[in-house]
Amino acid sequence: MSKDKLPTNREAVILDILINGERAGLEVRNKYESRTKRSMPLGSLYTTLTRMENAGFVTSRTGDTKPERRGYPRKFFNITGTGQRALSDYQMFMMNAWGGGVPKRLGGNAISKRCPGS
Amino acid sequence: MLSGAVCVGRLLLLLLVIQMIDRMAYRTRELILDLIFESAMNCKNEKMGLMAKARLWCQAIKMKLQAMSIFKLQSKGERLAVTLGLIIPRKHRHVIGDILEDCAAMRKVGYAERHIKCYVVWQWLLIVMQLVPSGIINWVIQRLSSPK
């Protein structure tokens, strides 16, 4: 695992959403809410995305518009190579932190290193 | 203590911005028309290069289109979103498009107009709170915490 900065939980979810290809800001928000069952205001989303862009995890471009947007353009985000590495590092870190998988109490079959008998 | 000062700073800033909106809501059209007129007068009076004139006229036309789009909107919620969007920095304007898209989706689902308006104001307040430059907040905090 590299020594680069790991993404936060929210950033990791966004990176995972972007891994399948470029998405607009609102699409990212909708996917995030449907996955996590938590609401995310647009202000928070764009603050997080700007921070991720500064960290080099994502790139953005201004794209086309839609009739219901009244001429305001959409902003598209795409994951970078750094972002992909950061996501895999994050997943590896979480796997190690949970002892090789999802903990038992959450329905997984991880074996806790602190309690070898369990 | 610091977080308290940050909250007070943000609140003061919000009050200032709300006052600005209040004025903008009544004067948006006049303001935009004044700007168009000013641009046109600049083109006429000053000895400017062709490209500079063209740029000014493009700006004026763009503003006019923007003004028209505001007054053609039927829904109060969407009109509010566009008006509020005028005082957000240009680089964050795409967020207003997202709010408008959300409004359209909410209307399809069957939300009442007052819910849509509340949603617009709430999202806009969060945007101002979160995207406002930290330099302004620091300035307000400094002003608040300076010894008399």
GROMACS .gro file of C-alpha atoms in nm:
model
  266
    1MET     CA    1   0.000   0.000   0.000
    2SER     CA    2   0.134   0.341  -0.092
    3LYS     CA    3   0.186   0.615   0.164
    4ASP     CA    4  -0.043   0.860  -0.017
    5LYS     CA    5  -0.325   1.024   0.168
    6LEU     CA    6  -0.628   0.795   0.199
    7PRO     CA    7  -0.970   0.928   0.097
    8THR     CA    8  -1.235   0.978   0.366
    9ASN     CA    9  -1.541   0.751   0.376
   10ARG     CA   10  -1.750   0.999   0.178
   11GLU     CA   11  -1.474   1.050  -0.077
   12ALA     CA   12  -1.430   0.675  -0.115
   13VAL     CA   13  -1.802   0.627  -0.191
   14ILE     CA   14  -1.786   0.907  -0.450
   15LEU     CA   15  -1.474   0.754  -0.607
   16ASP     CA   16  -1.652   0.418  -0.626
   17ILE     CA   17  -1.947   0.586  -0.799
   18LEU     CA   18  -1.712   0.746  -1.050
   19ILE     CA   19  -1.519   0.428  -1.120
   20ASN     CA   20  -1.771   0.322  -1.389
   21GLY     CA   21  -1.721   0.641  -1.589
   22GLU     CA   22  -1.783   1.011  -1.603
   23ARG     CA   23  -2.086   1.142  -1.414
   24ALA     CA   24  -2.254   1.479  -1.360
   25GLY     CA   25  -2.262   1.630  -1.010
   26LEU     CA   26  -2.633   1.567  -0.961
   27GLU     CA   27  -2.599   1.203  -1.074
   28VAL     CA   28  -2.321   1.156  -0.817
   29ARG     CA   29  -2.547   1.303  -0.547
   30ASN     CA   30  -2.841   1.078  -0.641
   31LYS     CA   31  -2.623   0.765  -0.652
   32TYR     CA   32  -2.464   0.858  -0.318
   33GLU     CA   33  -2.803   0.901  -0.154
   34SER     CA   34  -2.941   0.577  -0.294
   35ARG     CA   35  -2.634   0.383  -0.182
   36THR     CA   36  -2.589   0.527   0.164
   37LYS     CA   37  -2.954   0.615   0.241
   38ARG     CA   38  -2.829   0.951   0.369
   39SER     CA   39  -2.906   1.290   0.224
   40MET     CA   40  -2.628   1.506   0.089
   41PRO     CA   41  -2.682   1.877   0.018
   42LEU     CA   42  -2.541   2.006  -0.308
   43GLY     CA   43  -2.311   2.247  -0.121
   44SER     CA   44  -2.146   1.957   0.064
   45LEU     CA   45  -2.117   1.754  -0.254
   46TYR     CA   46  -1.936   2.025  -0.447
   47THR     CA   47  -1.714   2.113  -0.150
   48THR     CA   48  -1.610   1.747  -0.130
   49LEU     CA   49  -1.561   1.722  -0.506
   50THR     CA   50  -1.350   2.040  -0.511
   51ARG     CA   51  -1.134   1.901  -0.231
   52MET     CA   52  -1.097   1.575  -0.422
   53GLU     CA   53  -1.005   1.767  -0.735
   54ASN     CA   54  -0.736   1.956  -0.543
   55ALA     CA   55  -0.603   1.624  -0.411
   56GLY     CA   56  -0.587   1.493  -0.770
   57PHE     CA   57  -0.847   1.216  -0.722
   58VAL     CA   58  -1.090   1.351  -0.983
   59THR     CA   59  -1.097   1.586  -1.279
   60SER     CA   60  -1.389   1.801  -1.386
   61ARG     CA   61  -1.519   1.962  -1.701
   62THR     CA   62  -1.814   2.184  -1.779
   63GLY     CA   63  -2.052   2.011  -2.015
   64ASP     CA   64  -2.383   2.052  -2.190
   65THR     CA   65  -2.712   2.170  -2.045
   66LYS     CA   66  -3.073   2.047  -2.037
   67PRO     CA   67  -3.400   2.237  -2.092
   68GLU     CA   68  -3.497   2.212  -1.725
   69ARG     CA   69  -3.162   2.366  -1.625
   70ARG     CA   70  -3.246   2.693  -1.804
   71GLY     CA   71  -2.909   2.723  -1.970
   72TYR     CA   72  -2.694   2.646  -1.667
   73PRO     CA   73  -2.427   2.395  -1.769
   74ARG     CA   74  -2.367   2.062  -1.603
   75LYS     CA   75  -2.036   1.983  -1.439
   76PHE     CA   76  -1.896   1.638  -1.506
   77PHE     CA   77  -1.646   1.456  -1.290
   78ASN     CA   78  -1.412   1.175  -1.380
   79ILE     CA   79  -1.181   0.962  -1.168
   80THR     CA   80  -0.805   0.986  -1.225
   81GLY     CA   81  -0.534   0.723  -1.190
   82THR     CA   82  -0.445   0.870  -0.850
   83GLY     CA   83  -0.810   0.840  -0.750
   84GLN     CA   84  -0.823   0.474  -0.855
   85ARG     CA   85  -0.508   0.397  -0.658
   86ALA     CA   86  -0.644   0.587  -0.358
   87LEU     CA   87  -0.968   0.388  -0.375
   88SER     CA   88  -0.789   0.054  -0.389
   89ASP     CA   89  -0.560   0.166  -0.103
   90TYR     CA   90  -0.868   0.261   0.097
   91GLN     CA   91  -1.033  -0.075   0.030
   92MET     CA   92  -0.713  -0.257   0.128
   93PHE     CA   93  -0.684  -0.046   0.444
   94MET     CA   94  -1.042  -0.123   0.544
   95MET     CA   95  -0.997  -0.494   0.479
   96ASN     CA   96  -0.688  -0.497   0.699
   97ALA     CA   97  -0.855  -0.285   0.963
   98TRP     CA   98  -1.149  -0.527   0.986
   99GLY     CA   99  -0.923  -0.831   0.996
  100GLY     CA  100  -0.976  -0.948   0.640
  101GLY     CA  101  -1.339  -0.874   0.568
  102VAL     CA  102  -1.670  -0.751   0.696
  103PRO     CA  103  -1.707  -0.798   1.075
  104LYS     CA  104  -1.936  -1.073   1.204
  105ARG     CA  105  -2.178  -0.835   1.373
  106LEU     CA  106  -2.241  -0.677   1.030
  107GLY     CA  107  -2.314  -1.012   0.868
  108GLY     CA  108  -1.961  -1.087   0.747
  109ASN     CA  109  -1.719  -1.366   0.834
  110ALA     CA  110  -1.414  -1.170   0.946
  111ILE     CA  111  -1.202  -1.324   1.219
  112SER     CA  112  -1.104  -1.076   1.486
  113LYS     CA  113  -0.733  -1.077   1.563
  114ARG     CA  114  -0.794  -0.962   1.919
  115CYS     CA  115  -1.017  -1.264   1.999
  116PRO     CA  116  -0.859  -1.565   1.825
  117GLY     CA  117  -1.113  -1.804   1.971
  118SER     CA  118  -1.417  -1.630   1.825
  119MET     CA  119  -1.486   2.974   2.132
  120LEU     CA  120  -1.354   2.969   1.779
  121SER     CA  121  -1.644   2.761   1.647
  122GLY     CA  122  -1.881   3.007   1.815
  123ALA     CA  123  -1.705   3.295   1.642
  124VAL     CA  124  -1.724   3.106   1.310
  125CYS     CA  125  -2.100   3.053   1.357
  126VAL     CA  126  -2.155   3.420   1.440
  127GLY     CA  127  -1.941   3.523   1.144
  128ARG     CA  128  -2.137   3.301   0.908
  129LEU     CA  129  -2.466   3.424   1.049
  130LEU     CA  130  -2.366   3.787   0.996
  131LEU     CA  131  -2.258   3.707   0.644
  132LEU     CA  132  -2.588   3.533   0.577
  133LEU     CA  133  -2.783   3.833   0.704
  134LEU     CA  134  -2.585   4.053   0.471
  135VAL     CA  135  -2.652   3.822   0.178
  136ILE     CA  136  -3.024   3.794   0.259
  137GLN     CA  137  -3.046   4.171   0.257
  138MET     CA  138  -2.877   4.171  -0.082
  139ILE     CA  139  -3.129   3.918  -0.215
  140ASP     CA  140  -3.414   4.128  -0.088
  141ARG     CA  141  -3.291   4.419  -0.291
  142MET     CA  142  -3.206   4.204  -0.591
  143ALA     CA  143  -3.554   4.053  -0.607
  144TYR     CA  144  -3.704   4.397  -0.670
  145ARG     CA  145  -3.428   4.545  -0.875
  146THR     CA  146  -3.292   4.258  -1.082
  147ARG     CA  147  -3.453   4.366  -1.403
  148GLU     CA  148  -3.357   4.733  -1.367
  149LEU     CA  149  -3.004   4.635  -1.271
  150ILE     CA  150  -2.957   4.413  -1.573
  151LEU     CA  151  -3.107   4.669  -1.809
  152ASP     CA  152  -2.876   4.935  -1.662
  153LEU     CA  153  -2.578   4.710  -1.720
  154ILE     CA  154  -2.680   4.651  -2.081
  155PHE     CA  155  -2.723   5.023  -2.132
  156GLU     CA  156  -2.386   5.094  -1.970
  157SER     CA  157  -2.213   4.840  -2.193
  158ALA     CA  158  -2.378   4.990  -2.500
  159MET     CA  159  -2.272   5.341  -2.399
  160ASN     CA  160  -1.916   5.225  -2.345
  161CYS     CA  161  -1.914   5.083  -2.697
  162LYS     CA  162  -2.048   5.404  -2.842
  163ASN     CA  163  -1.836   5.658  -2.656
  164GLU     CA  164  -1.498   5.505  -2.609
  165LYS     CA  165  -1.241   5.432  -2.871
  166MET     CA  166  -1.217   5.061  -2.830
  167GLY     CA  167  -1.082   4.778  -3.036
  168LEU     CA  168  -1.320   4.567  -3.241
  169MET     CA  169  -1.270   4.261  -3.025
  170ALA     CA  170  -1.335   4.455  -2.704
  171LYS     CA  171  -1.657   4.596  -2.850
  172ALA     CA  172  -1.766   4.253  -2.963
  173ARG     CA  173  -1.693   4.113  -2.619
  174LEU     CA  174  -1.898   4.385  -2.451
  175TRP     CA  175  -2.190   4.331  -2.683
  176CYS     CA  176  -2.178   3.956  -2.628
  177GLN     CA  177  -2.187   4.024  -2.255
  178ALA     CA  178  -2.485   4.255  -2.295
  179ILE     CA  179  -2.674   4.001  -2.507
  180LYS     CA  180  -2.598   3.726  -2.258
  181MET     CA  181  -2.728   3.941  -1.972
  182LYS     CA  182  -3.041   4.023  -2.167
  183LEU     CA  183  -3.105   3.656  -2.233
  184GLN     CA  184  -3.051   3.585  -1.866
  185ALA     CA  185  -3.300   3.856  -1.770
  186MET     CA  186  -3.554   3.717  -2.015
  187SER     CA  187  -3.516   3.366  -1.882
  188ILE     CA  188  -3.586   3.494  -1.529
  189PHE     CA  189  -3.909   3.665  -1.621
  190LYS     CA  190  -4.035   3.384  -1.844
  191LEU     CA  191  -4.020   3.132  -1.562
  192GLN     CA  192  -4.367   3.045  -1.440
  193SER     CA  193  -4.279   2.873  -1.118
  194LYS     CA  194  -4.193   3.092  -0.820
  195GLY     CA  195  -3.951   2.834  -0.686
  196GLU     CA  196  -3.750   2.830  -1.009
  197ARG     CA  197  -3.760   3.207  -1.040
  198LEU     CA  198  -3.625   3.231  -0.687
  199ALA     CA  199  -3.346   2.985  -0.771
  200VAL     CA  200  -3.240   3.185  -1.075
  201THR     CA  201  -3.254   3.516  -0.886
  202LEU     CA  202  -3.050   3.373  -0.600
  203GLY     CA  203  -2.809   3.230  -0.854
  204LEU     CA  204  -2.722   3.579  -0.975
  205ILE     CA  205  -2.532   3.655  -0.655
  206ILE     CA  206  -2.337   3.332  -0.646
  207PRO     CA  207  -1.987   3.345  -0.795
  208ARG     CA  208  -1.980   3.244  -1.161
  209LYS     CA  209  -1.773   2.931  -1.099
  210HIS     CA  210  -2.050   2.789  -0.878
  211ARG     CA  211  -2.344   2.868  -1.109
  212HIS     CA  212  -2.375   2.506  -1.223
  213VAL     CA  213  -2.516   2.433  -0.877
  214ILE     CA  214  -2.817   2.650  -0.961
  215GLY     CA  215  -2.873   2.428  -1.267
  216ASP     CA  216  -2.871   2.127  -1.034
  217ILE     CA  217  -3.127   2.295  -0.808
  218LEU     CA  218  -3.349   2.369  -1.110
  219GLU     CA  219  -3.321   2.007  -1.221
  220ASP     CA  220  -3.418   1.897  -0.871
  221CYS     CA  221  -3.716   2.137  -0.883
  222ALA     CA  222  -3.835   1.978  -1.208
  223ALA     CA  223  -3.802   1.631  -1.055
  224MET     CA  224  -3.992   1.741  -0.742
  225ARG     CA  225  -4.270   1.887  -0.953
  226LYS     CA  226  -4.302   1.560  -1.146
  227VAL     CA  227  -4.338   1.369  -0.821
  228GLY     CA  228  -4.610   1.612  -0.712
  229TYR     CA  229  -4.455   1.835  -0.446
  230ALA     CA  230  -4.640   2.160  -0.367
  231GLU     CA  231  -4.490   2.488  -0.482
  232ARG     CA  232  -4.418   2.600  -0.126
  233HIS     CA  233  -4.215   2.285  -0.063
  234ILE     CA  234  -4.014   2.353  -0.376
  235LYS     CA  235  -3.952   2.712  -0.266
  236CYS     CA  236  -3.840   2.598   0.080
  237TYR     CA  237  -3.611   2.342  -0.083
  238VAL     CA  238  -3.457   2.609  -0.308
  239VAL     CA  239  -3.392   2.848  -0.019
  240TRP     CA  240  -3.251   2.571   0.201
  241GLN     CA  241  -3.014   2.439  -0.067
  242TRP     CA  242  -2.907   2.790  -0.156
  243LEU     CA  243  -2.832   2.877   0.208
  244LEU     CA  244  -2.621   2.562   0.239
  245ILE     CA  245  -2.437   2.650  -0.079
  246VAL     CA  246  -2.359   2.999   0.048
  247MET     CA  247  -2.252   2.862   0.386
  248GLN     CA  248  -2.026   2.599   0.234
  249LEU     CA  249  -1.890   2.760  -0.078
  250VAL     CA  250  -1.832   3.106   0.065
  251PRO     CA  251  -1.463   3.197   0.055
  252SER     CA  252  -1.295   3.130   0.386
  253GLY     CA  253  -1.111   3.462   0.357
  254ILE     CA  254  -1.434   3.655   0.418
  255ILE     CA  255  -1.519   3.442   0.720
  256ASN     CA  256  -1.170   3.496   0.862
  257TRP     CA  257  -1.207   3.870   0.809
  258VAL     CA  258  -1.539   3.872   0.998
  259ILE     CA  259  -1.389   3.664   1.279
  260GLN     CA  260  -1.096   3.905   1.305
  261ARG     CA  261  -1.333   4.198   1.320
  262LEU     CA  262  -1.541   4.028   1.589
  263SER     CA  263  -1.249   3.920   1.802
  264SER     CA  264  -1.041   4.239   1.782
  265PRO     CA  265  -1.002   4.418   2.119
  266LYS     CA  266  -1.188   4.748   2.154
   0.00000   0.00000   0.00000
